[in-house]
Short mmCIF file of C-alpha atoms and ligand atoms in Angstrom, two decimals:
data_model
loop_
_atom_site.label_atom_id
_atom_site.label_comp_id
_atom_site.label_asym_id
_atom_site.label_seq_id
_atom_site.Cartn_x
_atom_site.Cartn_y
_atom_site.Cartn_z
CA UNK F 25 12.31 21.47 -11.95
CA UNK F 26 15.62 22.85 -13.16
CA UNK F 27 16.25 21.32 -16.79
CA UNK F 28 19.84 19.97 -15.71
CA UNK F 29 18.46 18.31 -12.44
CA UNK F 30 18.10 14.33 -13.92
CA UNK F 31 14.03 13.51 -12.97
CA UNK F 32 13.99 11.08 -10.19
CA UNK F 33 12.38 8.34 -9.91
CA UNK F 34 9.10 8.34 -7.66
CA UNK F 35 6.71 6.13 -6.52
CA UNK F 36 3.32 7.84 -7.43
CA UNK F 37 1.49 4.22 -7.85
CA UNK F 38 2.82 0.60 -8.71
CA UNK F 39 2.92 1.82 -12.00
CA UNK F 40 5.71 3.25 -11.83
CA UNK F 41 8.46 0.51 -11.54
CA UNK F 42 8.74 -2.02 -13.62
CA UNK F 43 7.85 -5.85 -12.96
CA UNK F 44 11.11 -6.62 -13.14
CA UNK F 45 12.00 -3.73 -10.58
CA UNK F 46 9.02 -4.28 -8.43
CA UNK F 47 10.19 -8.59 -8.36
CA UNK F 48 13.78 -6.76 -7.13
CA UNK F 49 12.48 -4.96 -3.90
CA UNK F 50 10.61 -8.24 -2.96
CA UNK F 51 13.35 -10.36 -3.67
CA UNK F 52 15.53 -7.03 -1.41
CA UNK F 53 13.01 -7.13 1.48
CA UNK F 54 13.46 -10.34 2.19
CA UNK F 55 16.86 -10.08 2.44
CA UNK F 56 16.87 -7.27 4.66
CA UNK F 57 14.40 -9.29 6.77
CA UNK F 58 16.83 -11.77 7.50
CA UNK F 59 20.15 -9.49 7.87
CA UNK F 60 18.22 -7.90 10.30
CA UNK F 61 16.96 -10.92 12.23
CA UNK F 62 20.46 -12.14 12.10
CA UNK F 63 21.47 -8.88 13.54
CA UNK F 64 23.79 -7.62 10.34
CA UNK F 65 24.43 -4.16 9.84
CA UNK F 66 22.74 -2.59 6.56
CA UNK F 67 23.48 1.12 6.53
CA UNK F 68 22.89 1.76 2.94
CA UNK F 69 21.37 5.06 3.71
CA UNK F 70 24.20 6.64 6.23
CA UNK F 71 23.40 10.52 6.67
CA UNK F 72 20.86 10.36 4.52
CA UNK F 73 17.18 12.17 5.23
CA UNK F 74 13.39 11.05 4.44
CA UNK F 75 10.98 13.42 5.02
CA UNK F 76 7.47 12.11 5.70
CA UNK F 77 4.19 14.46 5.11
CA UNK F 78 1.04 13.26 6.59
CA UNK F 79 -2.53 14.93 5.81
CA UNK F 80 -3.94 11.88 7.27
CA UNK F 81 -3.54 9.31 10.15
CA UNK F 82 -0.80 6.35 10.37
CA UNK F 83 0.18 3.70 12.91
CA UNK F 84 1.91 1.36 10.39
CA UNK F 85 3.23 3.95 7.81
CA UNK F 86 4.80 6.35 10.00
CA UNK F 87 6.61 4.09 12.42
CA UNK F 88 8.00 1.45 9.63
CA UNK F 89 9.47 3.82 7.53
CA UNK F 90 11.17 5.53 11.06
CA UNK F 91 12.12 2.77 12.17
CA UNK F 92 13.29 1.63 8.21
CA UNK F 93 15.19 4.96 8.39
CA UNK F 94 17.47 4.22 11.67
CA UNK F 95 18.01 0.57 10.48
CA UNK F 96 19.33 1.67 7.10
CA UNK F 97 21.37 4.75 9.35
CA UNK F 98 19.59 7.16 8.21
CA UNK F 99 16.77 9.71 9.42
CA UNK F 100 13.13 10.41 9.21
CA UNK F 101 11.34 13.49 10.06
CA UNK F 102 7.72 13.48 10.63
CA UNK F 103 5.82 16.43 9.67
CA UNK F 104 2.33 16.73 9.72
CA UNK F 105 0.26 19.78 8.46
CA UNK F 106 -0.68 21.17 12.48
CA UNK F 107 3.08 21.79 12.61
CA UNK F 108 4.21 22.83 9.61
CA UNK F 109 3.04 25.67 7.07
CA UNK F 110 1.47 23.12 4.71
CA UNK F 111 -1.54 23.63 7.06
CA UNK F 112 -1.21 27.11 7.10
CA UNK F 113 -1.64 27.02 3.12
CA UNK F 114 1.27 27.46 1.56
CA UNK F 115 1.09 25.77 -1.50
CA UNK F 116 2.03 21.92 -1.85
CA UNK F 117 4.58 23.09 -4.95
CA UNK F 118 6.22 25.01 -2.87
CA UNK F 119 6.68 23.13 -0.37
CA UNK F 120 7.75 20.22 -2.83
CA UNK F 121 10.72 22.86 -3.91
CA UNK F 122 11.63 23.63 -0.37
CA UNK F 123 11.87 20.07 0.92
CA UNK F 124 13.42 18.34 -1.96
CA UNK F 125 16.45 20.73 -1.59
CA UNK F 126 16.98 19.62 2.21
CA UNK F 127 16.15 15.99 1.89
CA UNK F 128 16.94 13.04 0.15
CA UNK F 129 13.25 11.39 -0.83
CA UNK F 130 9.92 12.55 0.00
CA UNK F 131 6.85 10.38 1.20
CA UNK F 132 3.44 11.98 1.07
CA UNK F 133 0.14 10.43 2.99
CA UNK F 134 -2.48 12.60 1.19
CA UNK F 135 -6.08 13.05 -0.23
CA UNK F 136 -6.40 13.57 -3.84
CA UNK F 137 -3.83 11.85 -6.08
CA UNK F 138 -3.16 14.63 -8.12
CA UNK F 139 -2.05 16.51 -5.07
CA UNK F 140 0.69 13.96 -4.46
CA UNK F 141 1.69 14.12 -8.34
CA UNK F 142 1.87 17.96 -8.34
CA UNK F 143 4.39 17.43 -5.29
CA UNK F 144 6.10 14.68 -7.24
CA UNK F 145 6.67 16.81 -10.49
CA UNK F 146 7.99 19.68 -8.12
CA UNK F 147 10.51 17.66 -5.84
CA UNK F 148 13.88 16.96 -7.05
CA UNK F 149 13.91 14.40 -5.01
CA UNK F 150 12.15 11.06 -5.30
CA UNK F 151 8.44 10.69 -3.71
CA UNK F 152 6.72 7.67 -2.78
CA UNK F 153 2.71 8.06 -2.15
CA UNK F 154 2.24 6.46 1.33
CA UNK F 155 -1.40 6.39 0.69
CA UNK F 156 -3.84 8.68 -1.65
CA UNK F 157 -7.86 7.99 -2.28
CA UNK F 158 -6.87 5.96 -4.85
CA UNK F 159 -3.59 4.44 -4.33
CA UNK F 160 -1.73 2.38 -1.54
CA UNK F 161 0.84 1.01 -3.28
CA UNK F 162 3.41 0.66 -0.24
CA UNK F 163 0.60 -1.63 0.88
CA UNK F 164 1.61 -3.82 -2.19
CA UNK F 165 4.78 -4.34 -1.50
CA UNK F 166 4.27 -5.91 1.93
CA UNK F 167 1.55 -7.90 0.92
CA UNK F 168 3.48 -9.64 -2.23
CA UNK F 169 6.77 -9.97 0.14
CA UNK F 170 4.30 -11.92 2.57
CA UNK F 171 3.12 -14.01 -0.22
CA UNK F 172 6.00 -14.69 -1.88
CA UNK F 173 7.54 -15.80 1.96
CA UNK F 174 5.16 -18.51 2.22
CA UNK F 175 3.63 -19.38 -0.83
CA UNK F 176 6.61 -18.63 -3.71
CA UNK F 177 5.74 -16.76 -6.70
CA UNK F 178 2.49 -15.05 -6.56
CA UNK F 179 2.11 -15.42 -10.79
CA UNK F 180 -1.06 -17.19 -12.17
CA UNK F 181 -2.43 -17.50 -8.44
CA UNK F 182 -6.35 -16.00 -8.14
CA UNK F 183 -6.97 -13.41 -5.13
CA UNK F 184 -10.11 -12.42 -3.95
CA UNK F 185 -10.73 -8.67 -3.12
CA UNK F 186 -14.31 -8.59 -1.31
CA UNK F 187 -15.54 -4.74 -0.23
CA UNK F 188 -14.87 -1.36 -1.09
CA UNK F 189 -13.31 -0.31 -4.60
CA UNK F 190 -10.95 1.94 -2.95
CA UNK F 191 -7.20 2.69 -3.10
CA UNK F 192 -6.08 -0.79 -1.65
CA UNK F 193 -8.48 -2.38 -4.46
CA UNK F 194 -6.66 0.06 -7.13
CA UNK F 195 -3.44 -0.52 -5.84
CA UNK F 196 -4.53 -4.74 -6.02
CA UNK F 197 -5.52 -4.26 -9.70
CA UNK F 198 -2.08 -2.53 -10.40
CA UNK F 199 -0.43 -5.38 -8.74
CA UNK F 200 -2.54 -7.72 -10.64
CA UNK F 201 -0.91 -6.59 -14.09
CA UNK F 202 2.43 -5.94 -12.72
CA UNK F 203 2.92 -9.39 -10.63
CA UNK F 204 0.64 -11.49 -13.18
CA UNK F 205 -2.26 -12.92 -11.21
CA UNK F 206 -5.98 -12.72 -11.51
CA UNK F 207 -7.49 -10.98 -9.43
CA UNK F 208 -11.74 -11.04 -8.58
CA UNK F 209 -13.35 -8.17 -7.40
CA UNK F 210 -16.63 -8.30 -5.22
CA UNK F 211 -18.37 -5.28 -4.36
CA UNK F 212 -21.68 -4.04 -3.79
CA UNK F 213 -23.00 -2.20 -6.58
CA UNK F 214 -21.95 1.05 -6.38
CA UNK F 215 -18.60 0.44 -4.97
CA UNK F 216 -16.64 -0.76 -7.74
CA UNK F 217 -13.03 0.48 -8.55
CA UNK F 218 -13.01 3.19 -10.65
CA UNK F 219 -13.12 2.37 -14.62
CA UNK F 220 -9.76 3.79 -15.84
CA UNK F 221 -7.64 1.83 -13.26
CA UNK F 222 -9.65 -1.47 -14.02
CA UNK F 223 -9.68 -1.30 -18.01
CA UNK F 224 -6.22 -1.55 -18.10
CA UNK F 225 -5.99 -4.69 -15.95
CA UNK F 226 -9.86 -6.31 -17.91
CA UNK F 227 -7.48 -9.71 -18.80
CA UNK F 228 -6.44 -10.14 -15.23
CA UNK F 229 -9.42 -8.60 -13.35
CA UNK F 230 -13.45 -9.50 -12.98
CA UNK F 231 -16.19 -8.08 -10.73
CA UNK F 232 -18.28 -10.65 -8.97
CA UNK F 233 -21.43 -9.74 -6.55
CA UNK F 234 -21.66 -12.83 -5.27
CA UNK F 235 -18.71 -13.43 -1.96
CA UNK F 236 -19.19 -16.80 -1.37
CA UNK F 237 -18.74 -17.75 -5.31
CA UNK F 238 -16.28 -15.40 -5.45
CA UNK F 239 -14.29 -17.28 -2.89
CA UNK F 240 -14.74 -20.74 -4.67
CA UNK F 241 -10.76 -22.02 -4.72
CA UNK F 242 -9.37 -18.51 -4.29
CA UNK F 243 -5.22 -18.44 -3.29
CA UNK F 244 -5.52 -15.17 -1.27
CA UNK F 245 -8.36 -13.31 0.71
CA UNK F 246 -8.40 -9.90 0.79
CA UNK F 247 -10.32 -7.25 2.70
CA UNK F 248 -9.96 -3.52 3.74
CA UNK F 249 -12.50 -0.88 5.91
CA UNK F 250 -15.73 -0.20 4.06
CA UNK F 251 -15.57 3.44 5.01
CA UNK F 252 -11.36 4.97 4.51
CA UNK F 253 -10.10 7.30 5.88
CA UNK F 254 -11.91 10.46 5.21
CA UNK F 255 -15.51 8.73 4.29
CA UNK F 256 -16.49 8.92 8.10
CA UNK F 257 -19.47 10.07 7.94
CA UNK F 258 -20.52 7.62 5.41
CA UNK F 259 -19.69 4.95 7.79
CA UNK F 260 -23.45 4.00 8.35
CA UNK F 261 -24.75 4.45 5.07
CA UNK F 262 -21.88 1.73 4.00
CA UNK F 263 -22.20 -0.73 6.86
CA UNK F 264 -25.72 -1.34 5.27
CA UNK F 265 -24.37 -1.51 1.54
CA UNK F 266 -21.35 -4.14 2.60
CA UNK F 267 -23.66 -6.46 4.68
CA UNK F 268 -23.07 -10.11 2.98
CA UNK F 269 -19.44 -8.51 1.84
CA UNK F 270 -17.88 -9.46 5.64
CA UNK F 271 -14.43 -12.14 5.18
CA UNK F 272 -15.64 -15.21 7.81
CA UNK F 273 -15.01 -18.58 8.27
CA UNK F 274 -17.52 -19.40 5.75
CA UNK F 275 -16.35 -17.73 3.11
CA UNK F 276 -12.83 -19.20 4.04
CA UNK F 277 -14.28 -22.62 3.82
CA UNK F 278 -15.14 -21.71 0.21
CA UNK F 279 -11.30 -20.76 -0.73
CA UNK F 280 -8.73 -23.21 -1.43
CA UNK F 281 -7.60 -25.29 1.65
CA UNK F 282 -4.69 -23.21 2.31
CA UNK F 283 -5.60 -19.99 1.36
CA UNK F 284 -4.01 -17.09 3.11
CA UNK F 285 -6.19 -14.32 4.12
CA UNK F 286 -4.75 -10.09 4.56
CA UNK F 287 -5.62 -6.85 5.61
CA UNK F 288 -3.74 -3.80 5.31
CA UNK F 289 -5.13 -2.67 9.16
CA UNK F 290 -6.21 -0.89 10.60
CA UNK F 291 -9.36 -3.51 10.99
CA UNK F 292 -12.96 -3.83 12.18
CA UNK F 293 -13.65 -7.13 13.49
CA UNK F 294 -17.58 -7.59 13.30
CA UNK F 295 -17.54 -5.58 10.08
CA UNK F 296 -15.24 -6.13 6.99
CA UNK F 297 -13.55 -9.36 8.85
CA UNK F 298 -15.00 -11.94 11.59
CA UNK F 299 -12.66 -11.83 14.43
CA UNK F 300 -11.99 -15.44 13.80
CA UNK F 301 -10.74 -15.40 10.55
CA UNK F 302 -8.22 -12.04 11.32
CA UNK F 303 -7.56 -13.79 14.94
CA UNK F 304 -6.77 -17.18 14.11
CA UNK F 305 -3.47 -18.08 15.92
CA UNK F 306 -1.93 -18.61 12.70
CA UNK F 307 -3.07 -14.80 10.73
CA UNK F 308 -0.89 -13.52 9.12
CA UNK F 309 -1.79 -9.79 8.97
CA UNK F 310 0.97 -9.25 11.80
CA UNK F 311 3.64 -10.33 9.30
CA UNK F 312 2.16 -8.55 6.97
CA UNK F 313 2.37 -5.34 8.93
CA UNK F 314 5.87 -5.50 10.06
CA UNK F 315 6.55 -6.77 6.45
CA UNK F 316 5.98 -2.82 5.47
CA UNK F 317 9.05 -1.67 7.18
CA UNK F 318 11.54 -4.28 4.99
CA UNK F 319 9.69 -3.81 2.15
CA UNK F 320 10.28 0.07 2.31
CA UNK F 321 13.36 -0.58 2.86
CA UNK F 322 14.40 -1.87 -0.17
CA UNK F 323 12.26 0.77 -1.82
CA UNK F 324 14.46 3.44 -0.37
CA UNK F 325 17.39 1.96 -1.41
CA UNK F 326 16.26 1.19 -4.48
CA UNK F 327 15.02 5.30 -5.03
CA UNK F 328 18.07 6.27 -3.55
CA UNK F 329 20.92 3.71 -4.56
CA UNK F 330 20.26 2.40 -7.88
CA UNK F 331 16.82 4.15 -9.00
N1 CP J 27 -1.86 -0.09 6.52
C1 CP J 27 -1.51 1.17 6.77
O1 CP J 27 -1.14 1.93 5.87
O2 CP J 27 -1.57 1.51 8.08
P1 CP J 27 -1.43 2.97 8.71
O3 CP J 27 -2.63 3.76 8.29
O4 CP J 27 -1.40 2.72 10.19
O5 CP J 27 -0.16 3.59 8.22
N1 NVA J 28 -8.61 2.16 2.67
C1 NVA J 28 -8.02 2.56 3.93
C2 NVA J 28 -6.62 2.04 4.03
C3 NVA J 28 -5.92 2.39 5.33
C4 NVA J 28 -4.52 1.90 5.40
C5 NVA J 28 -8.05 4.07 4.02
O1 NVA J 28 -7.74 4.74 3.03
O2 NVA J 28 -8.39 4.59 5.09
#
């Protein structure tokens, strides 16, 4: 990084924005929810370029920040590591340096965290992590628009987070401290979140073993995969270890009459989640999904426009 360049602002994990900033893009994406439904123009972004780098899979990622990117008029580019020389091995700083001189903010689907921040601390551009092993915090976003659509504030509510300690769980725990709720965590043994991200977050966050107490009166369900993206082969070792951990109608009938239930998808039915409970004519997981795109939205403008 060149000592005059101003640092950017990036997105490595929740962390990173303020409450007050993070209450902003919420308040933004639902705004740009409804200028789009009402079929306003929004090009906050004219001529201006995203570049997306994916070391792993995406359905929802990939297509809601493309399809973000026209709305706002600008562009995405898709590059994954079979087509570009990322996969040939040419180093991820470099490639931050090379990039961040062509386009205007960087997201990065990756392993290892600290890959993503070594990108980040190379890029003069902004970078948002669309998904690490131990963060998700794009997730976040849409999940806390969704709430806040139908429930209002999301402060001093209690969410459940039953299975895997992973990076939506992390991401959960940062968006327990930085949106003020409390937040239970049941997971097998073995499976909690890792201890650095949950110290911080001890007032807000508890572990429970037990799903079905867990759920007593809980505002919000959530559940994720018990084997992510790159634990495949693990993926019958943890079916055993999650047995008892799967979100169905009886553990909804322990949460509080109208408690909402989420998943980032994709999702198992018969595993993590009983097909009834992610099925149900009224689930909202669907919002939830196409809340990513107007979410991002007001993340890129906010990176981009005012960050
Ligand atoms: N929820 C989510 O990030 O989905 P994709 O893996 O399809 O992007
Ligand atoms: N925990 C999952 C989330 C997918 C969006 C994974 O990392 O594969």
């Amino acid at each position: 990084m060149n000592a005059a360049q101003p640092q950017p602002r990036h997105l490595r994990s929740l962390l990173d924005l303020t409450p007050e900033e993070l209450h902003g893009i919420i308040r933004r994406g639902i705004a740009l929810k409804a200028m789009l439904r009402r079929g306003e123009p929004h090009e906050s972004l004219k001529n201006r370029t995203l570049g997306m780098v994916f070391e792993k899979s995406s359905t929802r990622t990939r297509v809601s920040f493309e399809a973000g990117m026209t709305h706002l008029g600008g562009k995405a580019i898709f590059l994954s590591p079979r087509d570009t020389q990322l996969g040939r091995g040419e180093p991820i700083e470099d490639t931050a340096r090379v990039l961040s001189r062509m386009v205007d903010c960087i997201m990065v689907r990756t392993y290892e965290q600290a890959k993503l921040e070594r990108f980040a601390a190379h890029s003069r551009v902004p970078v948002i992590n669309a998904l690490t092993d131990r963060f998700h915090p794009l997730q976040l976003l849409a999940d806390i628009q969704t709430w806040f659509e139908h429930r209002g504030d999301i402060a001093g509510r209690t969410v459940l987070w039953v299975g895997d300690g992973n990076n939506m769980c992390h991401s959960y725990i940062n968006a327990a401290r930085q949106f003020d709720f409390r937040l239970r965590i049941c997971c097998p043994r073995g499976f909690d979140p890792d201890k650095d991200v949950l110290e911080p977050a001890r007032d807000r966050c508890e572990i429970m073993r037990d799903p079905l107490a867990a759920a007593e009166g809980a505002d919000l369900v959530v559940t994720d995969v018990w084997a992510s993206m790159g634990q495949e082969e693990e993926q019958a070792k943890r079916r055993q270890a999650f047995a008892g951990f799967q979100v169905n109608d009886e553990l909804m009938a322990r949460a509080a009459g109208d408690a909402l239930f989420m998943h980032c998808l994709p999702a198992h039915r018969g595993e993590e989640v009983s097909a009834s409970v992610i099925d149900r004519e009224d689930s909202l997981v669907w919002e939830e999904a196409e809340n990513r795109m107007h979410s991002q939205k007001a993340l890129l403008e906010f990176l981009l426009c005012n960050g």
